[in-house]
Amino acid sequence: MAEHSTASSNEYQANLETFYYDNGIVKLFAMATVVWGIAAFLYGVYVAFAIFMPQLNFGSEFLTFGRIRPIHTNAAIFAFVGNGIFMGVYYSLQRLCKTRMFSDMLGKLHFWGWQLIIASAAITFHAGITTGKEYAELEWPIDILIAIVWIIFGLNMFMTILKRRERHLYVAIWFYIASWVTITVLHVVNSMELPYTWLHSYSVYAGVQDALVQWWYGHNAVAFFLTTPYLGLMYYFLPKAANRPVYSYKLSIIHFWSLLFIYIWAGPHHLLYTSLPDWAQSLGTVFSIMLIAPSWGGMLNGLLTLRGAWDKVREDPILKFMVVAVTAYGMATLEGPMLAVKSINALSHYTDWTIAHVHVGVLGWNGFLTFGVLYWLIPKLWNTKLYSKKLANAHFWIGTLGILTYVIPMYIAGVTQGLMWKQFTPEGVLQYPNFLETVTQILPMYMIRATGGTIYLVGACLMVYNLVKTAKQGSFVKNEKDQATPFPFQYIKETGERQHRWLERKPMAMLFVATIVIAIGGAVEIIPMILIKSNVPTIASVKPYTPLELYGRDMYIREGCYTCHSQMVRPFRSETERYREYSKVGEFVYDHPFQWGSKRTGPDLHREGGKYNNSWHYWHMNNPRDISPGSIMPAFPWLLTKEMDIQSVSAKIAAMMTLGVPYPVGYDKVAPQDLKTQAKLIATQLVAEGVTDVKESAEIIALIAYLQRLGTDIKAK
Amino acid sequence: MFKDILKSVNGYDNWSIISMLIFFLFFVGLIIYVWKLDKNFSNYMSSLPLENEENSK
């Protein structure tokens, strides 16, 4: 008996291999996470103030709200959380696979490529170079760069998995694999755009189809960028930090597959009551509600991992951060499906309720989990103890206070404004017909929110100090030693082995099955819309934009007007009273990209055409407060002086023709002339209305032309 | 107007029913599988992230 055991342990020793984990790459991503995290919060605080103090852009086009908000959202998602994902993956994957990453070189390429993407995003957004599709605003050259870097990451990840010494793939790794696959698909499908200059392009989809693809993307970007990779991190780092195994492995299997399966179907819930077909809306709602089950399964699995360790939670700031993160995940995933219920959505949509919802997710779930992981990881990487547990605890409380101070006023603002929009007097007319009244009402909430954001930022700065001090007192372990026996190449199938275990051993099969699963969901949603052209009834009176209007439309996208204005009147009496005729699918067939928007900080603009005369818009754009006292819309004075780039017009029209917009053959050649003719007409009208110093070639002319065209195609009946 | 759209999608109502059905079957399959999962194996898997003496097998 004794002899036998020595023999086998000798054999075991003989096979034992020594190898080193690469901590260098983890350190790089950790530092990027911290740096971009602070940047994302700073931009957030800045827009939070700028929204009620429009003069904060100092009259500079580069700082205008519509351009800064996308920087904030993209920085939070792709720079902060993105680097957070990579930090966690590069650390945990090596340990779970008992091997060093496949290639240090690929890791470096991945890292610097990703930072390059972030830097170019910041520059192009400030410059107003954007596709105008939320969370996919980056222009085509950067989209290509993203694809390349993403593939480098994928390659490094899969090769690492293939050379692993641990036969079985832990649940965290499935989440990584599924996230990678899905993001690849989403990015490719939603970024289909036709370039017309080296920095500009039009979405190949138009109107309702573009909206559907965009929100299928937008929803799943939340799911597969902000959620599933972070669930992978949760399944690794929470057990690590608590030093106890995950509560139920079985539950994690259900969590994984049902999330993967359901998430992708639920995208249309962003478009309830819009011109999207009913069946797609209903499907979105049903699947959104079903999402609660796996999400809560996951949350409970996380929380129950700490069963019997709650005394530890009270002590340890890392666990505290993680507990709140997981709870925020549960809250957000309960609220999300609720917001997908049509009657609730009717109230919540376009209001700050949505903003509150996403910040529970990003500040609570992503932010706090990242903080927890950082506090755990940095001492490990530098082989020391956390510099100050007290400071970390302070950060925890400050951060929590920040979240509450942010989220609560936003809920109040959202519900208040939503109700005001819908409020009728007993006589049956809108009680607040002036949109601005519903804005000034909630300004105090905006101020409190900005304070909340600032508090959160202060907490994060404490963390930076604490982490830097921690690193300073330790010494960085660039290569960490470990030992493991490789598993035999030939696998002897155990009796009674079942399907899933087979999947766990075969990463490529896992990749394949995961792809199929999300492809089914995607197909169910997308195919009927894309393939069946007759889905969008054409309206004979809807005509393509004139070159001048198209130019104005591109300015609307450039200045980010869509961040505050929707172009989608829903079929409610409260909306048709306020904005007139509700929007029809057929009105958007030439909109590459669609501009339905998702937030009404200002009123809907779909029926703006003909509402005011040209000079009203002229002065309003110059300074909204001259026309609408108390308005919080930023001023756009540069539009009055900036010259139109008439050279680009032919290329714009030609691109539209390629996309199937029915301009007459050869129209791209005459378009610049047509543009000038129409501009002259508008300039003459402006002069007649008493505006002096009008330049025929000023960009404002194009924007006015576009605003005056909006929604007029079917009004003239 | 919605009626027109609905009519133009061939069998749109089957479309949603089929998708529910696919999901339902998938889910039932999943539950059955997990139900029957070997206990030792799931214990082994859940302790993977923790530092364990016994290396991979």
PDB file of N, CA and C in Angstrom, chain A residues 12 96 98 165-170 236 239-240 244-246 249-250 253-254 257-258 261-262 265 276-277 279 283 286-287 290 483-485 498 500-501 504 523-524 528 532 534-535 584-585, chain B residues 1-2 4-6 8-10 12 15-20 22-24 26-27 30-31 33-39 41-57:
ATOM      1  N   TYR A  12       4.381  11.164 -10.567  1.00  0.00           N
ATOM      2  CA  TYR A  12       3.740  12.471 -10.577  1.00  0.00           C
ATOM      3  C   TYR A  12       4.802  13.570 -10.581  1.00  0.00           C
ATOM      4  N   LEU A  96      -5.876  29.638 -14.451  1.00  0.00           N
ATOM      5  CA  LEU A  96      -6.866  28.574 -14.648  1.00  0.00           C
ATOM      6  C   LEU A  96      -6.374  27.535 -15.653  1.00  0.00           C
ATOM      7  N   LYS A  98      -3.134  26.949 -16.020  1.00  0.00           N
ATOM      8  CA  LYS A  98      -1.824  26.520 -15.537  1.00  0.00           C
ATOM      9  C   LYS A  98      -0.774  26.635 -16.637  1.00  0.00           C
ATOM     10  N   ARG A 165      -2.435  23.229 -19.089  1.00  0.00           N
ATOM     11  CA  ARG A 165      -2.083  22.011 -18.353  1.00  0.00           C
ATOM     12  C   ARG A 165      -3.265  21.500 -17.536  1.00  0.00           C
ATOM     13  N   GLU A 166      -4.281  22.284 -17.424  1.00  0.00           N
ATOM     14  CA  GLU A 166      -5.489  21.847 -16.716  1.00  0.00           C
ATOM     15  C   GLU A 166      -6.493  21.402 -17.777  1.00  0.00           C
ATOM     16  N   ARG A 167      -6.930  20.156 -17.658  1.00  0.00           N
ATOM     17  CA  ARG A 167      -7.778  19.632 -18.719  1.00  0.00           C
ATOM     18  C   ARG A 167      -9.097  20.383 -18.826  1.00  0.00           C
ATOM     19  N   HIS A 168      -9.709  20.658 -17.685  1.00  0.00           N
ATOM     20  CA  HIS A 168     -11.067  21.201 -17.720  1.00  0.00           C
ATOM     21  C   HIS A 168     -11.081  22.724 -17.717  1.00  0.00           C
ATOM     22  N   LEU A 169     -12.035  23.262 -18.451  1.00  0.00           N
ATOM     23  CA  LEU A 169     -12.149  24.720 -18.532  1.00  0.00           C
ATOM     24  C   LEU A 169     -13.128  25.200 -17.476  1.00  0.00           C
ATOM     25  N   TYR A 170     -12.636  26.024 -16.589  1.00  0.00           N
ATOM     26  CA  TYR A 170     -13.486  26.572 -15.529  1.00  0.00           C
ATOM     27  C   TYR A 170     -14.492  27.557 -16.128  1.00  0.00           C
ATOM     28  N   TYR A 236     -14.158  34.057 -11.003  1.00  0.00           N
ATOM     29  CA  TYR A 236     -12.780  33.771 -10.614  1.00  0.00           C
ATOM     30  C   TYR A 236     -12.376  34.524  -9.347  1.00  0.00           C
ATOM     31  N   PRO A 239     -14.406  33.936  -5.587  1.00  0.00           N
ATOM     32  CA  PRO A 239     -13.904  32.800  -4.807  1.00  0.00           C
ATOM     33  C   PRO A 239     -12.470  33.028  -4.320  1.00  0.00           C
ATOM     34  N   LYS A 240     -11.653  33.657  -5.147  1.00  0.00           N
ATOM     35  CA  LYS A 240     -10.281  33.931  -4.746  1.00  0.00           C
ATOM     36  C   LYS A 240     -10.251  34.829  -3.507  1.00  0.00           C
ATOM     37  N   ARG A 244     -12.926  30.631  -0.908  1.00  0.00           N
ATOM     38  CA  ARG A 244     -13.838  29.484  -0.844  1.00  0.00           C
ATOM     39  C   ARG A 244     -14.442  29.254  -2.211  1.00  0.00           C
ATOM     40  N   PRO A 245     -14.774  27.996  -2.520  1.00  0.00           N
ATOM     41  CA  PRO A 245     -15.258  27.699  -3.870  1.00  0.00           C
ATOM     42  C   PRO A 245     -16.607  28.351  -4.148  1.00  0.00           C
ATOM     43  N   VAL A 246     -16.889  28.519  -5.421  1.00  0.00           N
ATOM     44  CA  VAL A 246     -18.169  29.075  -5.809  1.00  0.00           C
ATOM     45  C   VAL A 246     -19.296  28.198  -5.255  1.00  0.00           C
ATOM     46  N   TYR A 249     -21.543  25.002  -8.682  1.00  0.00           N
ATOM     47  CA  TYR A 249     -21.025  24.899 -10.024  1.00  0.00           C
ATOM     48  C   TYR A 249     -22.149  24.610 -11.015  1.00  0.00           C
ATOM     49  N   LYS A 250     -23.113  23.807 -10.553  1.00  0.00           N
ATOM     50  CA  LYS A 250     -24.237  23.474 -11.433  1.00  0.00           C
ATOM     51  C   LYS A 250     -25.010  24.721 -11.819  1.00  0.00           C
ATOM     52  N   ILE A 253     -23.443  26.636 -14.540  1.00  0.00           N
ATOM     53  CA  ILE A 253     -23.679  26.115 -15.895  1.00  0.00           C
ATOM     54  C   ILE A 253     -24.994  26.668 -16.441  1.00  0.00           C
ATOM     55  N   ILE A 254     -26.017  26.613 -15.606  1.00  0.00           N
ATOM     56  CA  ILE A 254     -27.309  27.136 -16.042  1.00  0.00           C
ATOM     57  C   ILE A 254     -27.216  28.634 -16.304  1.00  0.00           C
ATOM     58  N   TRP A 257     -25.331  29.199 -19.794  1.00  0.00           N
ATOM     59  CA  TRP A 257     -26.006  28.866 -21.062  1.00  0.00           C
ATOM     60  C   TRP A 257     -27.303  29.625 -21.245  1.00  0.00           C
ATOM     61  N   SER A 258     -28.038  29.838 -20.167  1.00  0.00           N
ATOM     62  CA  SER A 258     -29.294  30.550 -20.393  1.00  0.00           C
ATOM     63  C   SER A 258     -29.062  32.043 -20.645  1.00  0.00           C
ATOM     64  N   PHE A 261     -28.034  32.296 -24.176  1.00  0.00           N
ATOM     65  CA  PHE A 261     -29.153  32.032 -25.072  1.00  0.00           C
ATOM     66  C   PHE A 261     -30.152  33.173 -25.102  1.00  0.00           C
ATOM     67  N   ILE A 262     -30.461  33.721 -23.950  1.00  0.00           N
ATOM     68  CA  ILE A 262     -31.558  34.699 -23.907  1.00  0.00           C
ATOM     69  C   ILE A 262     -31.112  36.112 -24.241  1.00  0.00           C
ATOM     70  N   TRP A 265     -31.554  37.764 -27.638  1.00  0.00           N
ATOM     71  CA  TRP A 265     -32.888  37.918 -28.235  1.00  0.00           C
ATOM     72  C   TRP A 265     -33.565  39.214 -27.790  1.00  0.00           C
ATOM     73  N   LEU A 276     -40.879  50.127 -34.926  1.00  0.00           N
ATOM     74  CA  LEU A 276     -40.467  48.733 -35.107  1.00  0.00           C
ATOM     75  C   LEU A 276     -41.699  47.826 -35.090  1.00  0.00           C
ATOM     76  N   PRO A 277     -41.714  46.791 -35.955  1.00  0.00           N
ATOM     77  CA  PRO A 277     -42.888  45.910 -35.989  1.00  0.00           C
ATOM     78  C   PRO A 277     -43.212  45.316 -34.613  1.00  0.00           C
ATOM     79  N   TRP A 279     -44.273  42.369 -33.598  1.00  0.00           N
ATOM     80  CA  TRP A 279     -43.807  41.045 -33.195  1.00  0.00           C
ATOM     81  C   TRP A 279     -42.396  41.124 -32.637  1.00  0.00           C
ATOM     82  N   LEU A 283     -41.318  40.054 -28.816  1.00  0.00           N
ATOM     83  CA  LEU A 283     -40.259  39.079 -28.609  1.00  0.00           C
ATOM     84  C   LEU A 283     -39.213  39.660 -27.657  1.00  0.00           C
ATOM     85  N   VAL A 286     -40.617  39.631 -24.025  1.00  0.00           N
ATOM     86  CA  VAL A 286     -40.696  38.301 -23.415  1.00  0.00           C
ATOM     87  C   VAL A 286     -39.316  37.809 -23.010  1.00  0.00           C
ATOM     88  N   PHE A 287     -38.376  37.935 -23.911  1.00  0.00           N
ATOM     89  CA  PHE A 287     -37.045  37.437 -23.594  1.00  0.00           C
ATOM     90  C   PHE A 287     -36.357  38.276 -22.532  1.00  0.00           C
ATOM     91  N   MET A 290     -37.590  36.947 -19.264  1.00  0.00           N
ATOM     92  CA  MET A 290     -36.987  35.651 -18.940  1.00  0.00           C
ATOM     93  C   MET A 290     -35.546  35.813 -18.450  1.00  0.00           C
ATOM     94  N   GLN A 483       3.972  25.359 -10.723  1.00  0.00           N
ATOM     95  CA  GLN A 483       4.271  24.027 -11.247  1.00  0.00           C
ATOM     96  C   GLN A 483       2.977  23.281 -11.510  1.00  0.00           C
ATOM     97  N   ALA A 484       2.988  22.468 -12.540  1.00  0.00           N
ATOM     98  CA  ALA A 484       1.823  21.630 -12.815  1.00  0.00           C
ATOM     99  C   ALA A 484       2.230  20.498 -13.722  1.00  0.00           C
ATOM    100  N   THR A 485       1.434  19.433 -13.687  1.00  0.00           N
ATOM    101  CA  THR A 485       1.668  18.343 -14.628  1.00  0.00           C
ATOM    102  C   THR A 485       0.762  18.529 -15.827  1.00  0.00           C
ATOM    103  N   ARG A 498     -20.615  12.897 -19.530  1.00  0.00           N
ATOM    104  CA  ARG A 498     -21.715  13.499 -20.289  1.00  0.00           C
ATOM    105  C   ARG A 498     -21.232  14.632 -21.186  1.00  0.00           C
ATOM    106  N   HIS A 500     -21.548  17.869 -21.494  1.00  0.00           N
ATOM    107  CA  HIS A 500     -20.984  19.149 -21.135  1.00  0.00           C
ATOM    108  C   HIS A 500     -19.529  19.030 -20.733  1.00  0.00           C
ATOM    109  N   ARG A 501     -19.182  17.908 -20.100  1.00  0.00           N
ATOM    110  CA  ARG A 501     -17.797  17.730 -19.695  1.00  0.00           C
ATOM    111  C   ARG A 501     -16.923  17.608 -20.921  1.00  0.00           C
ATOM    112  N   GLU A 504     -16.327  21.009 -21.941  1.00  0.00           N
ATOM    113  CA  GLU A 504     -15.376  21.707 -21.110  1.00  0.00           C
ATOM    114  C   GLU A 504     -13.943  21.394 -21.467  1.00  0.00           C
ATOM    115  N   ALA A 523     -30.209  35.565 -35.346  1.00  0.00           N
ATOM    116  CA  ALA A 523     -30.939  35.331 -36.584  1.00  0.00           C
ATOM    117  C   ALA A 523     -32.429  35.548 -36.384  1.00  0.00           C
ATOM    118  N   VAL A 524     -32.936  35.042 -35.268  1.00  0.00           N
ATOM    119  CA  VAL A 524     -34.361  35.175 -35.000  1.00  0.00           C
ATOM    120  C   VAL A 524     -34.764  36.643 -35.044  1.00  0.00           C
ATOM    121  N   PRO A 528     -35.640  38.520 -40.290  1.00  0.00           N
ATOM    122  CA  PRO A 528     -36.866  39.000 -40.926  1.00  0.00           C
ATOM    123  C   PRO A 528     -36.759  40.473 -41.313  1.00  0.00           C
ATOM    124  N   ILE A 532     -36.424  40.808 -45.542  1.00  0.00           N
ATOM    125  CA  ILE A 532     -37.724  41.062 -46.146  1.00  0.00           C
ATOM    126  C   ILE A 532     -37.913  42.551 -46.363  1.00  0.00           C
ATOM    127  N   SER A 534     -40.056  44.126 -48.046  1.00  0.00           N
ATOM    128  CA  SER A 534     -41.435  44.604 -48.010  1.00  0.00           C
ATOM    129  C   SER A 534     -41.864  44.929 -46.586  1.00  0.00           C
ATOM    130  N   ASN A 535     -40.978  44.594 -45.639  1.00  0.00           N
ATOM    131  CA  ASN A 535     -41.241  44.905 -44.250  1.00  0.00           C
ATOM    132  C   ASN A 535     -41.431  46.401 -44.028  1.00  0.00           C
ATOM    133  N   LYS A 584     -43.724  57.192 -38.831  1.00  0.00           N
ATOM    134  CA  LYS A 584     -44.004  55.971 -39.592  1.00  0.00           C
ATOM    135  C   LYS A 584     -42.697  55.353 -40.098  1.00  0.00           C
ATOM    136  N   VAL A 585     -42.668  53.998 -40.142  1.00  0.00           N
ATOM    137  CA  VAL A 585     -41.452  53.325 -40.604  1.00  0.00           C
ATOM    138  C   VAL A 585     -40.983  53.864 -41.944  1.00  0.00           C
TER     139      VAL A 585
ATOM    140  N   MET B   1     -51.556  50.348 -39.840  1.00  0.00           N
ATOM    141  CA  MET B   1     -50.267  50.276 -40.486  1.00  0.00           C
ATOM    142  C   MET B   1     -49.480  49.034 -40.071  1.00  0.00           C
ATOM    143  N   PHE B   2     -49.519  48.727 -38.748  1.00  0.00           N
ATOM    144  CA  PHE B   2     -48.788  47.557 -38.285  1.00  0.00           C
ATOM    145  C   PHE B   2     -49.278  46.276 -38.949  1.00  0.00           C
ATOM    146  N   ASP B   4     -50.156  45.845 -41.914  1.00  0.00           N
ATOM    147  CA  ASP B   4     -49.493  45.668 -43.198  1.00  0.00           C
ATOM    148  C   ASP B   4     -48.132  45.027 -43.024  1.00  0.00           C
ATOM    149  N   ILE B   5     -47.428  45.527 -42.021  1.00  0.00           N
ATOM    150  CA  ILE B   5     -46.091  44.979 -41.801  1.00  0.00           C
ATOM    151  C   ILE B   5     -46.209  43.517 -41.438  1.00  0.00           C
ATOM    152  N   LEU B   6     -47.123  43.241 -40.517  1.00  0.00           N
ATOM    153  CA  LEU B   6     -47.257  41.882 -40.019  1.00  0.00           C
ATOM    154  C   LEU B   6     -47.595  40.931 -41.147  1.00  0.00           C
ATOM    155  N   SER B   8     -46.873  41.196 -44.154  1.00  0.00           N
ATOM    156  CA  SER B   8     -45.795  41.035 -45.124  1.00  0.00           C
ATOM    157  C   SER B   8     -44.683  40.121 -44.611  1.00  0.00           C
ATOM    158  N   VAL B   9     -44.591  39.931 -43.312  1.00  0.00           N
ATOM    159  CA  VAL B   9     -43.626  38.951 -42.817  1.00  0.00           C
ATOM    160  C   VAL B   9     -44.325  37.597 -42.841  1.00  0.00           C
ATOM    161  N   ASN B  10     -43.843  36.730 -43.692  1.00  0.00           N
ATOM    162  CA  ASN B  10     -44.525  35.444 -43.837  1.00  0.00           C
ATOM    163  C   ASN B  10     -44.583  34.699 -42.519  1.00  0.00           C
ATOM    164  N   TYR B  12     -45.417  35.457 -39.488  1.00  0.00           N
ATOM    165  CA  TYR B  12     -44.693  36.122 -38.419  1.00  0.00           C
ATOM    166  C   TYR B  12     -45.042  35.534 -37.059  1.00  0.00           C
ATOM    167  N   TRP B  15     -43.118  32.615 -36.277  1.00  0.00           N
ATOM    168  CA  TRP B  15     -41.743  33.006 -35.978  1.00  0.00           C
ATOM    169  C   TRP B  15     -41.527  33.135 -34.473  1.00  0.00           C
ATOM    170  N   SER B  16     -42.437  33.838 -33.802  1.00  0.00           N
ATOM    171  CA  SER B  16     -42.238  33.989 -32.356  1.00  0.00           C
ATOM    172  C   SER B  16     -42.476  32.670 -31.631  1.00  0.00           C
ATOM    173  N   ILE B  17     -43.462  31.892 -32.101  1.00  0.00           N
ATOM    174  CA  ILE B  17     -43.730  30.613 -31.435  1.00  0.00           C
ATOM    175  C   ILE B  17     -42.530  29.687 -31.577  1.00  0.00           C
ATOM    176  N   ILE B  18     -41.970  29.650 -32.761  1.00  0.00           N
ATOM    177  CA  ILE B  18     -40.814  28.788 -32.980  1.00  0.00           C
ATOM    178  C   ILE B  18     -39.661  29.204 -32.083  1.00  0.00           C
ATOM    179  N   SER B  19     -39.469  30.520 -31.972  1.00  0.00           N
ATOM    180  CA  SER B  19     -38.333  30.937 -31.149  1.00  0.00           C
ATOM    181  C   SER B  19     -38.542  30.570 -29.682  1.00  0.00           C
ATOM    182  N   MET B  20     -39.798  30.683 -29.212  1.00  0.00           N
ATOM    183  CA  MET B  20     -40.064  30.281 -27.829  1.00  0.00           C
ATOM    184  C   MET B  20     -39.803  28.787 -27.643  1.00  0.00           C
ATOM    185  N   ILE B  22     -37.807  26.795 -29.404  1.00  0.00           N
ATOM    186  CA  ILE B  22     -36.370  26.508 -29.413  1.00  0.00           C
ATOM    187  C   ILE B  22     -35.798  26.759 -28.024  1.00  0.00           C
ATOM    188  N   PHE B  23     -36.173  27.881 -27.481  1.00  0.00           N
ATOM    189  CA  PHE B  23     -35.631  28.231 -26.179  1.00  0.00           C
ATOM    190  C   PHE B  23     -36.051  27.233 -25.114  1.00  0.00           C
ATOM    191  N   PHE B  24     -37.326  26.897 -25.128  1.00  0.00           N
ATOM    192  CA  PHE B  24     -37.876  26.018 -24.107  1.00  0.00           C
ATOM    193  C   PHE B  24     -37.164  24.665 -24.118  1.00  0.00           C
ATOM    194  N   PHE B  26     -34.279  23.937 -25.319  1.00  0.00           N
ATOM    195  CA  PHE B  26     -32.894  24.129 -24.903  1.00  0.00           C
ATOM    196  C   PHE B  26     -32.783  24.163 -23.383  1.00  0.00           C
ATOM    197  N   PHE B  27     -33.697  24.891 -22.798  1.00  0.00           N
ATOM    198  CA  PHE B  27     -33.659  25.083 -21.359  1.00  0.00           C
ATOM    199  C   PHE B  27     -33.936  23.785 -20.609  1.00  0.00           C
ATOM    200  N   LEU B  30     -31.018  21.602 -20.741  1.00  0.00           N
ATOM    201  CA  LEU B  30     -29.972  22.110 -19.854  1.00  0.00           C
ATOM    202  C   LEU B  30     -30.212  21.671 -18.411  1.00  0.00           C
ATOM    203  N   ILE B  31     -31.465  21.829 -17.974  1.00  0.00           N
ATOM    204  CA  ILE B  31     -31.807  21.470 -16.598  1.00  0.00           C
ATOM    205  C   ILE B  31     -31.566  19.981 -16.357  1.00  0.00           C
ATOM    206  N   TYR B  33     -29.601  17.993 -17.922  1.00  0.00           N
ATOM    207  CA  TYR B  33     -28.180  17.709 -17.913  1.00  0.00           C
ATOM    208  C   TYR B  33     -27.542  18.067 -16.565  1.00  0.00           C
ATOM    209  N   VAL B  34     -27.865  19.245 -16.080  1.00  0.00           N
ATOM    210  CA  VAL B  34     -27.242  19.699 -14.838  1.00  0.00           C
ATOM    211  C   VAL B  34     -27.677  18.833 -13.665  1.00  0.00           C
ATOM    212  N   TRP B  35     -28.946  18.462 -13.724  1.00  0.00           N
ATOM    213  CA  TRP B  35     -29.507  17.588 -12.697  1.00  0.00           C
ATOM    214  C   TRP B  35     -28.674  16.330 -12.532  1.00  0.00           C
ATOM    215  N   LYS B  36     -28.256  15.794 -13.676  1.00  0.00           N
ATOM    216  CA  LYS B  36     -27.584  14.503 -13.655  1.00  0.00           C
ATOM    217  C   LYS B  36     -26.071  14.610 -13.497  1.00  0.00           C
ATOM    218  N   LEU B  37     -25.599  15.837 -13.334  1.00  0.00           N
ATOM    219  CA  LEU B  37     -24.159  16.041 -13.282  1.00  0.00           C
ATOM    220  C   LEU B  37     -23.540  15.344 -12.067  1.00  0.00           C
ATOM    221  N   ASP B  38     -22.363  14.752 -12.305  1.00  0.00           N
ATOM    222  CA  ASP B  38     -21.655  14.041 -11.254  1.00  0.00           C
ATOM    223  C   ASP B  38     -21.197  15.000 -10.151  1.00  0.00           C
ATOM    224  N   LYS B  39     -21.482  14.626  -8.912  1.00  0.00           N
ATOM    225  CA  LYS B  39     -21.220  15.514  -7.781  1.00  0.00           C
ATOM    226  C   LYS B  39     -19.713  15.764  -7.571  1.00  0.00           C
ATOM    227  N   PHE B  41     -17.390  15.623  -9.684  1.00  0.00           N
ATOM    228  CA  PHE B  41     -16.870  16.453 -10.757  1.00  0.00           C
ATOM    229  C   PHE B  41     -17.183  17.925 -10.501  1.00  0.00           C
ATOM    230  N   SER B  42     -18.408  18.199 -10.094  1.00  0.00           N
ATOM    231  CA  SER B  42     -18.743  19.604  -9.897  1.00  0.00           C
ATOM    232  C   SER B  42     -17.990  20.183  -8.699  1.00  0.00           C
ATOM    233  N   ASN B  43     -17.699  19.359  -7.712  1.00  0.00           N
ATOM    234  CA  ASN B  43     -16.869  19.844  -6.610  1.00  0.00           C
ATOM    235  C   ASN B  43     -15.459  20.176  -7.090  1.00  0.00           C
ATOM    236  N   TYR B  44     -14.954  19.284  -7.918  1.00  0.00           N
ATOM    237  CA  TYR B  44     -13.625  19.495  -8.469  1.00  0.00           C
ATOM    238  C   TYR B  44     -13.583  20.803  -9.253  1.00  0.00           C
ATOM    239  N   MET B  45     -14.579  20.989 -10.108  1.00  0.00           N
ATOM    240  CA  MET B  45     -14.607  22.179 -10.947  1.00  0.00           C
ATOM    241  C   MET B  45     -14.714  23.450 -10.117  1.00  0.00           C
ATOM    242  N   SER B  46     -15.563  23.398  -9.088  1.00  0.00           N
ATOM    243  CA  SER B  46     -15.777  24.651  -8.360  1.00  0.00           C
ATOM    244  C   SER B  46     -14.563  25.051  -7.543  1.00  0.00           C
ATOM    245  N   SER B  47     -13.664  24.107  -7.285  1.00  0.00           N
ATOM    246  CA  SER B  47     -12.486  24.501  -6.506  1.00  0.00           C
ATOM    247  C   SER B  47     -11.289  24.808  -7.407  1.00  0.00           C
ATOM    248  N   LEU B  48     -11.519  24.814  -8.704  1.00  0.00           N
ATOM    249  CA  LEU B  48     -10.406  25.063  -9.635  1.00  0.00           C
ATOM    250  C   LEU B  48      -9.644  26.377  -9.394  1.00  0.00           C
ATOM    251  N   PRO B  49     -10.335  27.474  -9.150  1.00  0.00           N
ATOM    252  CA  PRO B  49      -9.588  28.728  -9.014  1.00  0.00           C
ATOM    253  C   PRO B  49      -8.737  28.773  -7.755  1.00  0.00           C
ATOM    254  N   LEU B  50      -9.093  27.990  -6.748  1.00  0.00           N
ATOM    255  CA  LEU B  50      -8.372  28.067  -5.485  1.00  0.00           C
ATOM    256  C   LEU B  50      -7.071  27.297  -5.582  1.00  0.00           C
ATOM    257  N   GLU B  51      -6.099  27.743  -4.827  1.00  0.00           N
ATOM    258  CA  GLU B  51      -4.819  27.040  -4.806  1.00  0.00           C
ATOM    259  C   GLU B  51      -5.038  25.664  -4.202  1.00  0.00           C
ATOM    260  N   ASN B  52      -4.915  24.620  -5.011  1.00  0.00           N
ATOM    261  CA  ASN B  52      -5.080  23.293  -4.438  1.00  0.00           C
ATOM    262  C   ASN B  52      -3.788  22.512  -4.599  1.00  0.00           C
ATOM    263  N   GLU B  53      -3.522  21.711  -3.612  1.00  0.00           N
ATOM    264  CA  GLU B  53      -2.296  20.908  -3.620  1.00  0.00           C
ATOM    265  C   GLU B  53      -2.259  20.045  -4.874  1.00  0.00           C
ATOM    266  N   GLU B  54      -3.331  19.333  -5.032  1.00  0.00           N
ATOM    267  CA  GLU B  54      -3.384  18.374  -6.118  1.00  0.00           C
ATOM    268  C   GLU B  54      -3.487  19.110  -7.443  1.00  0.00           C
ATOM    269  N   ASN B  55      -2.516  18.943  -8.277  1.00  0.00           N
ATOM    270  CA  ASN B  55      -2.559  19.643  -9.548  1.00  0.00           C
ATOM    271  C   ASN B  55      -3.499  18.959 -10.521  1.00  0.00           C
ATOM    272  N   SER B  56      -3.564  19.518 -11.701  1.00  0.00           N
ATOM    273  CA  SER B  56      -4.532  19.036 -12.687  1.00  0.00           C
ATOM    274  C   SER B  56      -4.351  17.549 -12.939  1.00  0.00           C
ATOM    275  N   LYS B  57      -5.426  16.935 -13.275  1.00  0.00           N
ATOM    276  CA  LYS B  57      -5.427  15.498 -13.445  1.00  0.00           C
ATOM    277  C   LYS B  57      -5.832  15.172 -14.877  1.00  0.00           C
TER     278      LYS B  57
END
